[in-house]
Structures are given as C-alpha cells and as structure tokens.
Coordinates of C-alpha atoms and ligand atoms in Angstrom, one line a residue:
M14 CA 196.7 208.6 52.4
S15 CA 197.5 212.0 53.9
S16 CA 195.5 213.1 57.0
A17 CA 196.2 216.8 56.4
F18 CA 193.3 219.2 56.8
P19 CA 194.4 222.2 54.7
L20 CA 193.1 225.6 55.8
L21 CA 191.0 227.9 53.7
R22 CA 190.9 230.9 56.0
S23 CA 187.6 232.6 56.6
A24 CA 187.2 235.9 54.7
S25 CA 184.9 237.3 57.4
P26 CA 186.1 236.3 60.8
V27 CA 184.4 237.6 63.9
P28 CA 185.9 241.1 64.7
E29 CA 188.4 241.1 67.5
A30 CA 186.3 243.2 69.9
E31 CA 183.3 240.9 69.4
R32 CA 185.5 237.8 70.0
A33 CA 186.9 239.4 73.2
A34 CA 183.3 240.1 74.4
V35 CA 182.4 236.4 73.8
L36 CA 185.6 235.2 75.5
A37 CA 184.9 237.3 78.6
A38 CA 181.7 235.3 79.3
P39 CA 181.3 232.4 76.9
G40 CA 178.8 230.3 78.8
F41 CA 178.5 226.8 77.3
G42 CA 177.8 225.8 73.7
R43 CA 176.4 229.2 72.6
H44 CA 179.2 230.8 70.6
F45 CA 181.2 229.3 67.8
T46 CA 184.6 230.1 66.3
D47 CA 185.4 231.2 62.8
H48 CA 186.3 227.8 61.3
M49 CA 185.2 224.2 61.1
A50 CA 187.0 221.1 60.0
S51 CA 185.3 218.6 57.7
A52 CA 185.7 215.5 55.5
L53 CA 183.4 213.3 53.4
W54 CA 183.2 209.5 53.1
T55 CA 181.9 207.3 50.3
P56 CA 182.5 203.6 49.8
Q57 CA 184.4 204.4 46.5
A58 CA 186.6 207.3 47.7
G59 CA 186.9 206.5 51.5
W60 CA 187.6 209.6 53.5
H61 CA 188.3 212.6 51.3
N62 CA 187.7 216.4 51.0
R63 CA 189.5 217.0 54.2
Q64 CA 189.6 220.7 54.9
V65 CA 189.3 223.5 57.4
T66 CA 187.0 226.3 56.1
A67 CA 184.9 229.1 57.4
V68 CA 182.2 227.7 59.7
R69 CA 179.0 227.4 57.6
P70 CA 175.6 225.7 57.4
F71 CA 175.3 222.3 55.8
S72 CA 173.1 221.9 52.8
L73 CA 171.3 218.6 53.3
H74 CA 168.8 216.8 51.1
P75 CA 165.6 216.3 53.1
A76 CA 166.0 212.5 52.6
S77 CA 169.4 212.5 54.3
S78 CA 169.4 209.3 56.5
V79 CA 170.4 211.1 59.7
L80 CA 167.2 213.1 59.6
H81 CA 165.2 210.0 59.6
Y82 CA 167.1 207.3 61.4
A83 CA 169.6 209.3 63.6
Q84 CA 172.8 207.8 62.3
E85 CA 175.0 210.2 64.1
V86 CA 177.9 210.0 66.6
F87 CA 179.9 212.7 68.3
E88 CA 182.7 213.4 70.7
G89 CA 183.5 216.2 73.2
L90 CA 186.9 217.3 74.2
K91 CA 188.7 220.6 75.1
A92 CA 191.7 222.6 74.2
Y93 CA 193.3 224.3 77.2
R94 CA 195.5 227.4 77.3
H95 CA 198.4 227.2 79.8
A96 CA 199.8 230.1 81.7
D97 CA 202.6 230.5 79.1
G98 CA 200.1 230.9 76.3
S99 CA 200.6 227.4 74.9
I100 CA 197.6 225.2 73.9
W101 CA 197.1 221.6 74.8
L102 CA 194.6 218.7 74.3
F103 CA 193.9 216.2 77.0
R104 CA 193.9 212.5 76.0
P105 CA 192.4 213.1 72.5
E106 CA 193.5 209.6 71.4
R107 CA 190.9 208.2 73.8
N108 CA 188.2 210.3 72.1
A109 CA 189.4 209.2 68.7
Q110 CA 189.2 205.5 69.7
R111 CA 185.7 205.9 71.2
F112 CA 184.6 207.7 68.1
I113 CA 185.6 204.6 66.1
R114 CA 183.6 202.4 68.5
S115 CA 180.6 204.6 68.5
A116 CA 180.6 204.8 64.6
G117 CA 180.8 201.0 64.4
R118 CA 177.7 200.7 66.7
M119 CA 175.7 203.1 64.4
G120 CA 176.8 201.5 61.1
L121 CA 179.0 204.5 60.2
P122 CA 182.6 204.1 58.8
P123 CA 185.5 204.4 61.2
L124 CA 187.4 207.7 61.0
P125 CA 191.1 206.8 61.5
E126 CA 192.7 208.1 64.7
D127 CA 195.2 210.2 62.6
D128 CA 192.4 212.0 60.8
F129 CA 190.6 212.6 64.1
L130 CA 193.7 214.2 65.7
A131 CA 194.7 216.1 62.5
S132 CA 191.3 217.6 62.1
I133 CA 191.2 218.8 65.7
E134 CA 194.7 220.2 65.7
A135 CA 194.2 222.0 62.4
L136 CA 191.0 223.6 63.7
V137 CA 192.5 224.6 67.0
R138 CA 195.5 226.1 65.2
A139 CA 193.2 228.0 62.8
D140 CA 191.1 229.3 65.7
E141 CA 193.8 229.6 68.4
A142 CA 192.7 233.2 69.2
W143 CA 189.5 231.6 70.4
V144 CA 191.1 229.5 73.1
P145 CA 190.3 231.4 76.3
V146 CA 192.8 232.5 78.9
A147 CA 191.7 230.4 81.9
T148 CA 190.6 232.2 85.0
T149 CA 188.6 229.4 86.4
Q150 CA 187.9 226.6 83.9
E151 CA 187.5 228.3 80.5
S152 CA 188.5 226.2 77.5
L153 CA 187.7 225.7 73.8
Y154 CA 185.2 222.9 73.7
L155 CA 185.6 220.8 70.5
R156 CA 182.7 218.9 69.1
P157 CA 183.7 216.3 66.4
F158 CA 180.7 214.6 64.9
M159 CA 179.8 212.3 62.0
F160 CA 176.4 211.7 60.3
A161 CA 174.8 209.8 57.4
S162 CA 174.3 212.5 54.8
E163 CA 173.3 210.2 51.9
P164 CA 169.8 211.0 50.6
F165 CA 168.2 207.5 51.0
L166 CA 165.2 206.3 52.9
G167 CA 166.2 202.6 53.2
V168 CA 167.7 201.5 56.5
R169 CA 171.2 200.4 55.9
P170 CA 174.8 201.8 56.3
A171 CA 174.9 205.1 54.5
E172 CA 177.0 205.5 51.4
Q173 CA 177.8 209.1 52.0
V174 CA 178.9 210.3 55.5
T175 CA 179.9 213.7 56.6
Y176 CA 182.5 214.3 59.4
A177 CA 183.0 217.7 60.9
V178 CA 184.5 219.4 64.0
I179 CA 183.2 222.7 65.4
A180 CA 184.6 224.6 68.3
S181 CA 183.0 226.7 71.0
P182 CA 184.6 228.7 73.8
A183 CA 183.2 227.4 77.1
Q184 CA 183.0 228.0 80.8
S185 CA 181.7 225.5 83.3
Y186 CA 178.8 223.4 82.1
F187 CA 176.7 223.9 85.2
A188 CA 175.9 227.5 86.2
S189 CA 174.8 226.3 89.7
A190 CA 175.8 228.7 92.5
R191 CA 175.6 225.8 95.1
G192 CA 178.9 224.2 94.0
G193 CA 177.2 221.0 93.0
V194 CA 174.1 219.4 91.5
T195 CA 171.1 217.4 92.7
L196 CA 170.0 214.3 90.8
W197 CA 166.5 213.1 90.1
V198 CA 166.2 209.3 89.9
S199 CA 164.0 208.7 86.9
T200 CA 161.6 205.9 87.3
A201 CA 159.9 206.8 84.0
Y202 CA 162.9 206.5 81.7
T203 CA 166.0 204.4 81.3
R204 CA 168.9 205.3 79.2
A205 CA 170.1 202.0 77.8
G206 CA 169.6 198.2 77.8
Q207 CA 171.8 195.2 77.2
G208 CA 172.9 195.2 73.6
G209 CA 171.6 198.8 73.0
T210 CA 173.5 201.9 72.3
G211 CA 174.3 202.9 75.8
A212 CA 178.1 202.7 75.4
A213 CA 178.0 204.7 72.1
K214 CA 178.3 208.4 72.1
C215 CA 175.4 208.8 69.6
G216 CA 173.1 211.8 69.4
G217 CA 170.0 209.6 69.9
N218 CA 171.1 208.7 73.5
Y219 CA 171.1 212.4 74.4
G220 CA 167.9 213.3 72.4
A221 CA 166.1 210.5 74.3
G222 CA 167.4 212.0 77.5
V223 CA 165.7 215.3 77.1
A224 CA 162.3 214.2 78.5
A225 CA 164.1 212.7 81.5
Q226 CA 166.0 216.0 82.0
V227 CA 162.7 217.9 81.8
E228 CA 161.3 215.5 84.4
A229 CA 164.3 216.1 86.7
E230 CA 163.9 219.9 86.4
R231 CA 160.2 219.6 87.2
H232 CA 161.2 218.0 90.4
G233 CA 163.7 220.8 91.2
C234 CA 166.8 218.8 90.3
D235 CA 169.6 219.7 88.0
Q236 CA 170.2 216.3 86.2
V237 CA 168.9 212.8 85.9
L238 CA 170.3 209.8 87.6
Y239 CA 169.6 206.8 85.3
L240 CA 169.1 203.3 86.7
D241 CA 169.1 200.2 84.5
G242 CA 165.4 199.5 85.3
L243 CA 162.3 201.4 86.3
D244 CA 162.2 200.5 90.0
E245 CA 164.5 201.1 93.0
E246 CA 165.8 197.5 92.8
A247 CA 167.7 198.5 89.7
F248 CA 171.4 199.4 89.3
V249 CA 172.9 202.8 88.9
E250 CA 174.0 203.7 85.4
E251 CA 174.9 207.4 84.6
A252 CA 174.1 210.9 85.7
G253 CA 172.6 212.6 82.7
T254 CA 175.6 213.5 80.6
M255 CA 178.2 212.2 83.1
N256 CA 179.5 209.1 84.8
L257 CA 178.8 208.7 88.5
F258 CA 181.3 208.0 91.4
L259 CA 180.9 207.3 95.1
V260 CA 183.5 207.7 97.8
T261 CA 183.0 205.3 100.7
S262 CA 184.1 205.4 104.3
R263 CA 186.3 202.3 103.5
G264 CA 188.4 204.4 101.2
E265 CA 186.9 203.1 97.9
L266 CA 186.1 205.1 94.8
V267 CA 183.3 203.1 93.3
T268 CA 181.8 203.6 89.8
P269 CA 179.4 201.5 87.8
A270 CA 181.2 199.0 85.5
L271 CA 181.3 199.5 81.8
G272 CA 178.8 197.8 79.5
T273 CA 175.7 199.9 78.9
I274 CA 177.3 203.2 80.0
L275 CA 179.7 205.6 78.3
D276 CA 183.4 204.8 78.7
G277 CA 184.2 208.4 79.8
V278 CA 187.6 209.9 79.4
T279 CA 187.2 211.8 82.7
R280 CA 185.9 208.5 84.3
D281 CA 189.1 206.7 83.2
T282 CA 191.2 209.6 84.4
V283 CA 189.7 209.7 87.8
L284 CA 190.1 206.0 88.2
A285 CA 193.7 206.3 87.3
L286 CA 194.3 209.1 89.8
A287 CA 192.4 207.5 92.7
T288 CA 195.4 205.9 94.4
E289 CA 197.2 209.3 94.6
F290 CA 194.4 210.2 97.1
D291 CA 194.5 206.8 99.0
L292 CA 191.4 205.7 97.3
T293 CA 191.0 202.2 95.8
P294 CA 189.3 202.3 92.4
V295 CA 186.4 199.9 92.1
E296 CA 184.4 199.3 88.9
R297 CA 181.3 197.1 89.6
P298 CA 177.6 197.0 89.4
V299 CA 176.2 199.5 92.0
P300 CA 172.6 198.7 93.3
F301 CA 170.6 201.9 93.7
R302 CA 169.5 200.6 97.1
E303 CA 173.1 200.3 98.2
L304 CA 173.7 203.9 97.2
C305 CA 170.6 205.0 99.2
V306 CA 171.5 203.0 102.3
G307 CA 175.1 204.2 102.1
I308 CA 174.1 207.9 101.9
A309 CA 171.7 207.4 104.8
D310 CA 174.1 205.6 107.1
G311 CA 177.2 207.7 106.1
T312 CA 179.2 204.9 104.5
V313 CA 178.9 206.7 101.2
T314 CA 180.7 209.9 102.1
E315 CA 180.8 211.7 98.8
V316 CA 179.1 211.4 95.4
F317 CA 180.3 213.1 92.2
A318 CA 179.8 213.0 88.5
A319 CA 182.5 213.2 85.9
G320 CA 182.5 214.2 82.2
T321 CA 184.4 216.4 79.8
A322 CA 182.0 219.3 79.8
A323 CA 181.2 219.0 83.5
V324 CA 184.7 218.0 84.6
I325 CA 184.1 216.8 88.2
T326 CA 180.8 218.0 89.6
P327 CA 179.8 217.3 93.3
V328 CA 176.5 215.6 93.7
L329 CA 174.9 217.3 96.8
G330 CA 171.6 215.4 96.9
I331 CA 169.5 212.7 95.3
K332 CA 165.7 212.7 95.0
S333 CA 163.2 210.1 93.8
T334 CA 159.5 209.6 94.1
R335 CA 160.2 207.8 97.4
R336 CA 163.0 209.6 99.0
T337 CA 165.1 212.8 99.3
L338 CA 168.7 212.2 100.3
T339 CA 171.4 214.7 101.2
V340 CA 174.9 213.5 100.6
A341 CA 176.9 213.9 103.8
D342 CA 176.5 217.6 104.9
G343 CA 175.2 218.7 101.5
E344 CA 178.5 220.4 100.6
P345 CA 181.1 219.3 98.0
G346 CA 183.3 216.6 99.5
K347 CA 187.0 216.9 100.2
Q348 CA 188.1 214.0 98.0
T349 CA 185.9 215.3 95.2
Q350 CA 187.5 218.7 95.4
A351 CA 191.0 217.2 95.5
L352 CA 190.4 215.0 92.5
R353 CA 188.9 217.9 90.6
D354 CA 191.8 220.2 91.4
R355 CA 194.2 217.5 90.3
V356 CA 192.4 216.8 87.0
L357 CA 192.1 220.6 86.2
G358 CA 195.7 221.0 87.4
I359 CA 196.9 218.6 84.8
Q360 CA 194.7 220.0 82.1
Y361 CA 195.9 223.6 82.7
G362 CA 199.5 222.7 83.2
R363 CA 199.6 223.6 86.9
S364 CA 200.1 220.0 88.2
E365 CA 202.6 217.4 86.9
D366 CA 201.3 215.4 84.0
T367 CA 202.7 212.1 85.4
H368 CA 200.7 210.0 82.9
G369 CA 201.7 211.8 79.8
W370 CA 198.1 212.7 79.0
L371 CA 198.6 216.2 77.5
R372 CA 199.2 216.7 73.7
H373 CA 200.8 219.9 72.6
V374 CA 199.0 221.8 69.8
R375 CA 200.5 225.3 69.8
Ligands
LIG19 C1 180.8 216.1 77.2 O1 181.0 216.0 78.4 O2 181.6 216.4 76.4 C2 179.5 215.7 76.6 O3 179.5 215.1 75.6 C3 178.3 216.1 77.3 C4 177.5 217.0 76.4 C5 176.3 216.3 76.0 C6 177.3 218.3 76.9

C-alpha cells in the first residue's frame, strides 16, 4: 500500500504580500497555510483517500462520535528553516510512534509511521514558502490529528476515522517578557490518574486543562503545575502543556518518571543531552514537598519546562494556596539556557546533530 499523499494545489493561495505580513509576526496558532494533508479510515478500506489539498473546513454529521465522546488524538512538531534555506524536521519518528500509542488508548486505528511521515513531508513541501526564516525561534508548527468522524451515538471504536495535518507559522509559545513563566499549583484539578489517558496526546486532556489554566491566570501565573493528587503531599506531574525538569546542586537533572504523563519528544531530547552539560539525568517520582524544600534551601537551583511548542521555558516561580516560591534569583538558570541553546542549535542547524535527529525535507 503506497503512503504517497498526492498534491492537489490550492487554486486560491494566500497572496504573497499577505503571507509575508503573517510571517513577519506569526504569533502562535493563529495563521494557517494554504494546504492540509488528509486521509480516511474505514474497517473495510483501511487508510485511503490520502491527499494534500487546499485547507478547507470539514463537513461533519452532528452525530459524529468525536463531537460526543471526544475520540481525538493529535501531535505537535515543527519544520525548521536552516540558514542555507533547507527545511528540516526534528525527530518526527517519535511523534509518529506516540501518535500510534495515543490512538490505541482512544480506540482509534493506528496510522502507520510511513503515512505519518509522508503526510507531513508532503504538506511541508506544498507549503514550503510558509516555513519562516528564523530570526529567534520561528518555525512552521505542524498539527497532525485524527478523530472519529463516523455518525454514530453508540460508544465503541468508530468505523470511520479522519486523519489530517494542518500547518501554522509560529513564534515562541509564551509571549512573556520576563524570559520565563510562573506556575500555579492546582489543588482543584488533576490531569490524570493511574490507567487514565495522561500518557496519551488526546484533545480531552487539554480541554480538561482549560479550567485549571483559568485558575492559574486568576492567581497571576502563566501555567498550571499539575500534581497527581489534590494536596501538597502529592507528586509532581506536568506543567500545563509541558514536561517539568529540576536542576539540583548535586548536578542532577530530575524529571518525573513516565506513566501518567506525556512522553515528550523535547523531554527525551533534554535527557539525552544532559551529560553534555555534566548533568546526570534522573527519571523518578518527584514529591511536590521535595520540590518546595529544594527551592527554599537552594538545592533545586533551576526549574524549567520542556515541550515542542514551548521548547525549553525557564520556570521563575511557583505559587500555591500555601506558598509563593521564587526559583533561585528569579532569573532563567544557566543550565536551562545552555540546554535550550543546544536544542535550538540542533533544530536550526547551528549546532552538530550528534544524535542524527534531523530529517531533511527540502
Ligand atoms: C506542543 O508542545 O506541541 C503541544 O502539543 C502543546 C500544545 C497544546 C500547544
């Protein structure tokens, strides 16, 4: 079965001047390119109708399962333009593999890795003019997703599933002028439980996070810090849309172990790069109390969050109903900056890709 996604070029692409204006200040997730990739799945035909077309609205029956039971999974990855004009993806195979795992958790069919990669590459090639020239960290953010499009109100695996990829030129996810974020420790909401959907990249996890995000903003914070329970005896999970890391005075780079959290591509990248910075990577349960004591006594020297959209974002402070903590001197940490520079350096072709993580597209 061929994984080719043939291109039916848009008859009305965005005019060049308009595209240039968007690329000059893209923001995050607000503007979309001319094309989208898509495919359909049914039990009889498997994956079929692979194509890249003009970006267009879906026509969905009101009974489509996704609208009722949220059978949806997605991914996030970026295409980077290097100084010589070439375009690259960063570890897209890991996104493809996680997409398969997420789909399995939501009763959706696996999209073969070849299809995932072919759809993304076909879309990036069709919309290559939309890949920004990077001045700081501009890129083309790619959003593959899959949902149950069968009109059926019973709860069971859907017999019609739609896959699509859209693309959006993007700058940094956080517009914060302070060079980092503050986190609100939610004691009203958790993100996941044992056996739940925490490790899946499904829309429902993020939809359920909106109330917690509103709570965080109400308390003057940028993002939520989720614990695995509703009191301060609980363990640290994730920071909103990102994985969390601590640097300790003993030279460890500590992050919560996998299980109920997202197996982040940037998380894995940072762990793999740790030893270059004389840091020992440690994945283990992290009690919230240990984080608080460590920040207060200085044994936690830096905290940062990592994710595709947010790259590596320094955490400057943590606030809860009972405490307000400033991490070190409230400025982005040195190791955080160094890891961030190294990750961005590889992604933009400025630093040697010693792990072979880049995939050439154009
Ligand atoms: C990403 O980092 O790509 C994400 O999926 C976060 C997103 C919800 C903005």
